[in-house]
Amino acid sequence: MTTELSTESRLWALYEPLHAVSYFAPAGRAAFEEAGLRGFWRGYFAGRSAPLGPVNAAPVVAAFYGFAPRMVERALPEIWTRITPEAALTARLDGARRALAPAVEGLEGIEEAAALLREAASAAEVYGRVLAAANAALPWPGDTLGIVWQAATILREHRGDGHLAALLMEGLDGCEAMVWRVALNNGRGRKMAQPARGWTDEEWDAARDRLHQRGYLDGEGTATPKAHQAYRTLEETTDQLAARPWQALGRERTERLAALLTPVTDRINAEFAPFYPSWIKLPMPARDAS
């Protein structure tokens, strides 16, 4: 049985892969390496934080949320001795274009999708949303693929900023949010998620103990009914905070955009899914059985 997704979650499942290719697709990673950033994390931290300018670690710890501060501090501000933010922005967009080109080859309606995505992204409110605001302030590319990626990135960071606000409302810190997410996934994903976010065993176990004390986990570290209910509430809040772009676009044109993006996202998921972190589980849109 397929659970019907909200409009906000369904569209997120369609535009998130468009954004993610710049970090996880081989072509995206190659663009950062060609710009002088060897290793995945240098490209990731430089590319994603570049809209903020040559910042140090502190604002990125706040904006990225789930990373251990020491992991961010290893990258920033040292990364700016290797590349300027402007060059990092160029590399991430070039890599995204290369990765998206085969995903749209032969498909009709990409220009229309780009226009709808841009309109939706331009309607995203940015108050209190640091990453969304920084990306929204960048100039729009002049090409279709560039517009698709830029719009998807604004929408992705807009939803992400809102999701972090929902985590704050739930009283979860960065490590607790990761432990909680793994517990909701029946314990799967810790072996990759924990080191990828830089948390030590001691920090992870301490966060698990705090969640246990608050009733989110049982003594074995399993998510409790309270945790599952909190997750549903958090996702509803995230959807509410991500709603304005789709309200502005309207139901009919939002559905048109979803139809145009579906074959693109299907191609990306089929080709690049092996490169995504295994704990990132995008919701799959319900398919028409006809």
Short mmCIF file of C-alpha atoms in Angstrom, two decimals:
data_model
loop_
_atom_site.label_atom_id
_atom_site.label_comp_id
_atom_site.label_asym_id
_atom_site.label_seq_id
_atom_site.Cartn_x
_atom_site.Cartn_y
_atom_site.Cartn_z
CA MET A 1 0.00 0.00 0.00
CA THR A 2 1.41 3.40 -1.03
CA THR A 3 0.95 6.27 1.38
CA GLU A 4 -0.28 9.42 -0.32
CA LEU A 5 2.23 12.20 0.12
CA SER A 6 1.50 15.84 0.70
CA THR A 7 2.06 18.17 -2.23
CA GLU A 8 5.12 19.62 -0.47
CA SER A 9 6.73 16.21 0.16
CA ARG A 10 5.89 14.98 -3.33
CA LEU A 11 7.53 17.97 -4.98
CA TRP A 12 10.53 17.67 -2.65
CA ALA A 13 11.04 14.10 -3.87
CA LEU A 14 11.16 15.48 -7.40
CA TYR A 15 13.46 18.49 -6.99
CA GLU A 16 15.87 17.17 -4.32
CA PRO A 17 17.68 14.86 -6.79
CA LEU A 18 18.03 17.78 -9.22
CA HIS A 19 19.96 19.65 -6.54
CA ALA A 20 21.91 16.68 -5.19
CA VAL A 21 23.69 15.83 -8.44
CA SER A 22 26.19 18.62 -7.85
CA TYR A 23 27.55 16.80 -4.79
CA PHE A 24 26.82 13.11 -5.37
CA ALA A 25 26.89 12.52 -9.12
CA PRO A 26 30.34 11.72 -10.57
CA ALA A 27 30.15 14.69 -12.95
CA GLY A 28 29.39 17.04 -10.07
CA ARG A 29 32.25 15.75 -7.97
CA ALA A 30 34.62 15.91 -10.94
CA ALA A 31 33.87 19.61 -11.40
CA PHE A 32 35.02 20.34 -7.85
CA GLU A 33 38.17 18.27 -8.35
CA GLU A 34 38.96 20.14 -11.55
CA ALA A 35 38.65 23.36 -9.55
CA GLY A 36 41.31 22.08 -7.15
CA LEU A 37 39.21 20.51 -4.39
CA ARG A 38 40.29 16.91 -3.91
CA GLY A 39 38.04 14.78 -1.75
CA PHE A 40 34.25 14.78 -1.45
CA TRP A 41 33.95 16.89 1.70
CA ARG A 42 36.02 19.80 0.37
CA GLY A 43 33.68 20.09 -2.59
CA TYR A 44 30.61 19.69 -0.42
CA PHE A 45 31.51 22.28 2.21
CA ALA A 46 32.89 24.77 -0.31
CA GLY A 47 30.02 24.37 -2.75
CA ARG A 48 27.17 24.42 -0.29
CA SER A 49 28.52 27.24 1.90
CA ALA A 50 29.83 29.39 -0.97
CA PRO A 51 26.63 31.49 -1.24
CA LEU A 52 27.39 32.73 2.29
CA GLY A 53 30.79 34.09 1.24
CA PRO A 54 34.19 33.25 2.81
CA VAL A 55 32.71 32.42 6.21
CA ASN A 56 34.34 30.56 9.06
CA ALA A 57 32.87 27.43 10.63
CA ALA A 58 30.40 28.99 13.07
CA PRO A 59 27.55 29.99 10.71
CA VAL A 60 27.93 26.76 8.76
CA VAL A 61 27.65 24.66 11.94
CA ALA A 62 24.38 26.51 12.58
CA ALA A 63 23.05 26.32 9.01
CA PHE A 64 24.04 22.69 8.29
CA TYR A 65 22.83 21.57 11.75
CA GLY A 66 23.55 17.83 11.72
CA PHE A 67 27.34 18.02 11.43
CA ALA A 68 29.65 17.82 14.43
CA PRO A 69 31.29 21.24 14.85
CA ARG A 70 34.81 19.78 14.66
CA MET A 71 34.06 18.32 11.22
CA VAL A 72 33.00 21.71 9.89
CA GLU A 73 35.99 23.36 11.55
CA ARG A 74 38.35 21.04 9.68
CA ALA A 75 36.98 22.39 6.40
CA LEU A 76 36.33 26.04 7.18
CA PRO A 77 37.82 28.56 6.83
CA GLU A 78 40.83 26.61 5.47
CA ILE A 79 38.92 25.72 2.31
CA TRP A 80 39.00 29.37 1.24
CA THR A 81 42.79 29.17 0.91
CA ARG A 82 42.20 26.63 -1.87
CA ILE A 83 39.28 28.21 -3.72
CA THR A 84 37.26 31.39 -3.62
CA PRO A 85 33.51 31.25 -2.99
CA GLU A 86 32.99 32.61 -6.50
CA ALA A 87 35.01 29.77 -8.03
CA ALA A 88 33.18 27.24 -5.88
CA LEU A 89 29.84 28.57 -7.13
CA THR A 90 31.06 28.22 -10.71
CA ALA A 91 32.25 24.65 -10.13
CA ARG A 92 29.03 23.47 -8.50
CA LEU A 93 26.90 24.91 -11.29
CA ASP A 94 29.15 23.52 -14.02
CA GLY A 95 29.05 20.08 -12.41
CA ALA A 96 25.29 20.24 -12.07
CA ARG A 97 24.88 21.11 -15.74
CA ARG A 98 27.04 18.14 -16.77
CA ALA A 99 25.11 15.77 -14.51
CA LEU A 100 21.67 17.01 -15.54
CA ALA A 101 22.31 17.01 -19.30
CA PRO A 102 21.86 13.24 -19.79
CA ALA A 103 18.86 13.25 -17.44
CA VAL A 104 16.91 15.64 -19.69
CA GLU A 105 18.20 14.45 -23.08
CA GLY A 106 15.33 13.78 -25.47
CA LEU A 107 12.64 14.91 -23.01
CA GLU A 108 10.10 17.57 -23.92
CA GLY A 109 8.99 20.41 -21.70
CA ILE A 110 12.29 21.12 -19.92
CA GLU A 111 12.09 24.84 -20.73
CA GLU A 112 8.57 24.90 -19.33
CA ALA A 113 9.72 23.04 -16.22
CA ALA A 114 12.56 25.52 -15.76
CA ALA A 115 10.14 28.45 -15.94
CA LEU A 116 7.75 26.88 -13.42
CA LEU A 117 10.59 25.96 -11.07
CA ARG A 118 11.96 29.50 -11.24
CA GLU A 119 8.55 30.98 -10.49
CA ALA A 120 8.07 28.67 -7.51
CA ALA A 121 11.56 29.39 -6.19
CA SER A 122 11.05 33.15 -6.60
CA ALA A 123 7.97 32.88 -4.36
CA ALA A 124 9.87 31.19 -1.52
CA GLU A 125 10.01 33.48 1.52
CA VAL A 126 13.48 33.75 3.02
CA TYR A 127 12.97 35.37 6.43
CA GLY A 128 14.86 33.27 8.98
CA ARG A 129 16.16 30.97 6.22
CA VAL A 130 19.85 31.59 5.82
CA LEU A 131 20.73 29.09 3.10
CA ALA A 132 17.59 29.77 1.08
CA ALA A 133 18.19 33.52 1.27
CA ALA A 134 21.84 33.22 0.25
CA ASN A 135 21.02 31.09 -2.78
CA ALA A 136 18.04 33.22 -3.75
CA ALA A 137 20.31 36.28 -3.83
CA LEU A 138 22.56 34.77 -6.49
CA PRO A 139 22.07 35.86 -10.11
CA TRP A 140 20.02 33.52 -12.24
CA PRO A 141 21.93 31.51 -14.87
CA GLY A 142 21.10 32.25 -18.47
CA ASP A 143 20.60 28.65 -19.59
CA THR A 144 17.79 26.17 -19.01
CA LEU A 145 19.79 23.59 -17.06
CA GLY A 146 21.32 26.29 -14.91
CA ILE A 147 17.87 27.66 -14.08
CA VAL A 148 16.58 24.17 -13.25
CA TRP A 149 19.45 23.57 -10.86
CA GLN A 150 19.38 27.02 -9.27
CA ALA A 151 15.62 26.87 -8.68
CA ALA A 152 15.81 23.34 -7.28
CA THR A 153 18.60 24.47 -4.96
CA ILE A 154 16.63 27.45 -3.63
CA LEU A 155 13.60 25.24 -3.05
CA ARG A 156 15.72 22.53 -1.42
CA GLU A 157 17.43 24.91 0.98
CA HIS A 158 14.11 26.67 1.66
CA ARG A 159 12.53 23.41 2.75
CA GLY A 160 15.70 22.42 4.61
CA ASP A 161 15.80 25.68 6.58
CA GLY A 162 12.18 25.11 7.56
CA HIS A 163 12.95 21.54 8.58
CA LEU A 164 15.68 22.79 10.92
CA ALA A 165 13.19 25.18 12.48
CA ALA A 166 10.91 22.20 13.08
CA LEU A 167 13.78 20.28 14.71
CA LEU A 168 14.40 23.25 16.98
CA MET A 169 10.74 23.29 17.96
CA GLU A 170 11.07 19.62 18.88
CA GLY A 171 14.15 20.47 20.98
CA LEU A 172 16.56 18.24 19.06
CA ASP A 173 20.21 19.20 18.66
CA GLY A 174 22.32 18.12 15.69
CA CYS A 175 23.52 14.81 17.07
CA GLU A 176 20.13 13.96 18.59
CA ALA A 177 18.48 14.57 15.24
CA MET A 178 20.80 12.05 13.58
CA VAL A 179 20.39 9.43 16.32
CA TRP A 180 16.62 9.90 16.23
CA ARG A 181 16.51 9.50 12.45
CA VAL A 182 18.54 6.29 12.57
CA ALA A 183 16.28 4.93 15.33
CA LEU A 184 13.20 5.69 13.22
CA ASN A 185 14.87 3.65 10.47
CA ASN A 186 15.09 0.66 12.85
CA GLY A 187 18.76 1.32 13.55
CA ARG A 188 19.83 1.14 9.91
CA GLY A 189 22.28 3.69 8.61
CA ARG A 190 24.38 4.47 11.70
CA LYS A 191 27.57 3.01 10.23
CA MET A 192 27.46 5.58 7.46
CA ALA A 193 25.54 8.47 9.04
CA GLN A 194 27.62 8.80 12.20
CA PRO A 195 31.09 9.13 10.63
CA ALA A 196 29.70 11.13 7.71
CA ARG A 197 28.47 13.74 10.19
CA GLY A 198 31.58 13.52 12.36
CA TRP A 199 30.09 12.40 15.68
CA THR A 200 32.13 10.24 18.05
CA ASP A 201 30.76 7.09 19.68
CA GLU A 202 30.67 8.93 23.00
CA GLU A 203 28.66 11.82 21.55
CA TRP A 204 26.31 9.46 19.74
CA ASP A 205 25.68 7.36 22.84
CA ALA A 206 25.17 10.46 25.00
CA ALA A 207 22.58 11.75 22.51
CA ARG A 208 20.86 8.37 22.58
CA ASP A 209 20.74 8.53 26.39
CA ARG A 210 19.19 11.99 26.28
CA LEU A 211 16.55 10.79 23.83
CA HIS A 212 15.84 7.83 26.08
CA GLN A 213 15.37 10.12 29.07
CA ARG A 214 12.89 12.18 27.07
CA GLY A 215 10.92 9.12 26.02
CA TYR A 216 11.84 9.08 22.33
CA LEU A 217 13.85 5.84 22.60
CA ASP A 218 13.41 2.79 24.77
CA GLY A 219 16.23 1.16 26.71
CA GLU A 220 17.40 -0.69 23.60
CA GLY A 221 17.58 2.47 21.51
CA THR A 222 14.40 1.67 19.57
CA ALA A 223 12.09 4.52 18.57
CA THR A 224 9.02 4.70 20.79
CA PRO A 225 5.45 5.61 19.76
CA LYS A 226 6.22 9.11 21.06
CA ALA A 227 9.12 9.36 18.61
CA HIS A 228 6.97 8.26 15.69
CA GLN A 229 4.25 10.75 16.59
CA ALA A 230 6.85 13.51 16.93
CA TYR A 231 8.20 12.57 13.50
CA ARG A 232 4.75 12.91 11.95
CA THR A 233 4.31 16.30 13.61
CA LEU A 234 7.75 17.43 12.47
CA GLU A 235 7.07 16.44 8.87
CA GLU A 236 3.72 18.23 8.93
CA THR A 237 5.43 21.37 10.23
CA THR A 238 8.14 21.06 7.57
CA ASP A 239 5.45 20.78 4.88
CA GLN A 240 3.59 23.81 6.22
CA LEU A 241 6.78 25.86 6.17
CA ALA A 242 7.50 24.72 2.60
CA ALA A 243 4.04 25.46 1.24
CA ARG A 244 4.27 29.02 -0.08
CA PRO A 245 6.03 28.29 -3.41
CA TRP A 246 3.30 25.81 -4.35
CA GLN A 247 0.50 28.05 -3.15
CA ALA A 248 1.91 30.78 -5.39
CA LEU A 249 2.20 28.43 -8.35
CA GLY A 250 -1.31 27.07 -7.87
CA ARG A 251 -2.56 23.51 -7.94
CA GLU A 252 -2.85 23.08 -11.71
CA ARG A 253 0.62 24.39 -12.55
CA THR A 254 2.17 22.57 -9.58
CA GLU A 255 0.78 19.32 -10.95
CA ARG A 256 2.04 20.22 -14.40
CA LEU A 257 5.52 20.77 -12.97
CA ALA A 258 5.36 17.44 -11.15
CA ALA A 259 4.48 15.68 -14.41
CA LEU A 260 7.37 17.37 -16.24
CA LEU A 261 9.92 16.59 -13.52
CA THR A 262 8.96 12.95 -12.94
CA PRO A 263 10.84 11.45 -15.93
CA VAL A 264 13.90 13.58 -15.16
CA THR A 265 13.98 12.51 -11.53
CA ASP A 266 13.36 8.89 -12.50
CA ARG A 267 16.48 8.99 -14.68
CA ILE A 268 18.56 10.61 -11.96
CA ASN A 269 17.41 8.11 -9.35
CA ALA A 270 18.13 5.20 -11.65
CA GLU A 271 21.63 6.38 -12.59
CA PHE A 272 22.88 8.16 -9.49
CA ALA A 273 21.10 6.41 -6.61
CA PRO A 274 24.23 4.31 -5.85
CA PHE A 275 26.12 7.52 -5.10
CA TYR A 276 23.58 8.91 -2.60
CA PRO A 277 24.23 8.28 1.11
CA SER A 278 22.20 5.25 2.10
CA TRP A 279 20.46 7.01 4.98
CA ILE A 280 18.98 9.69 2.72
CA LYS A 281 15.57 8.22 1.96
CA LEU A 282 13.52 10.38 -0.36
CA PRO A 283 9.79 9.71 -0.28
CA MET A 284 8.62 8.06 -3.45
CA PRO A 285 5.62 9.75 -5.05
CA ALA A 286 2.50 7.63 -5.33
CA ARG A 287 2.12 6.36 -8.89
CA ASP A 288 -1.10 6.23 -10.81
CA ALA A 289 -1.98 2.55 -11.13
CA SER A 290 -3.48 3.03 -14.56
#
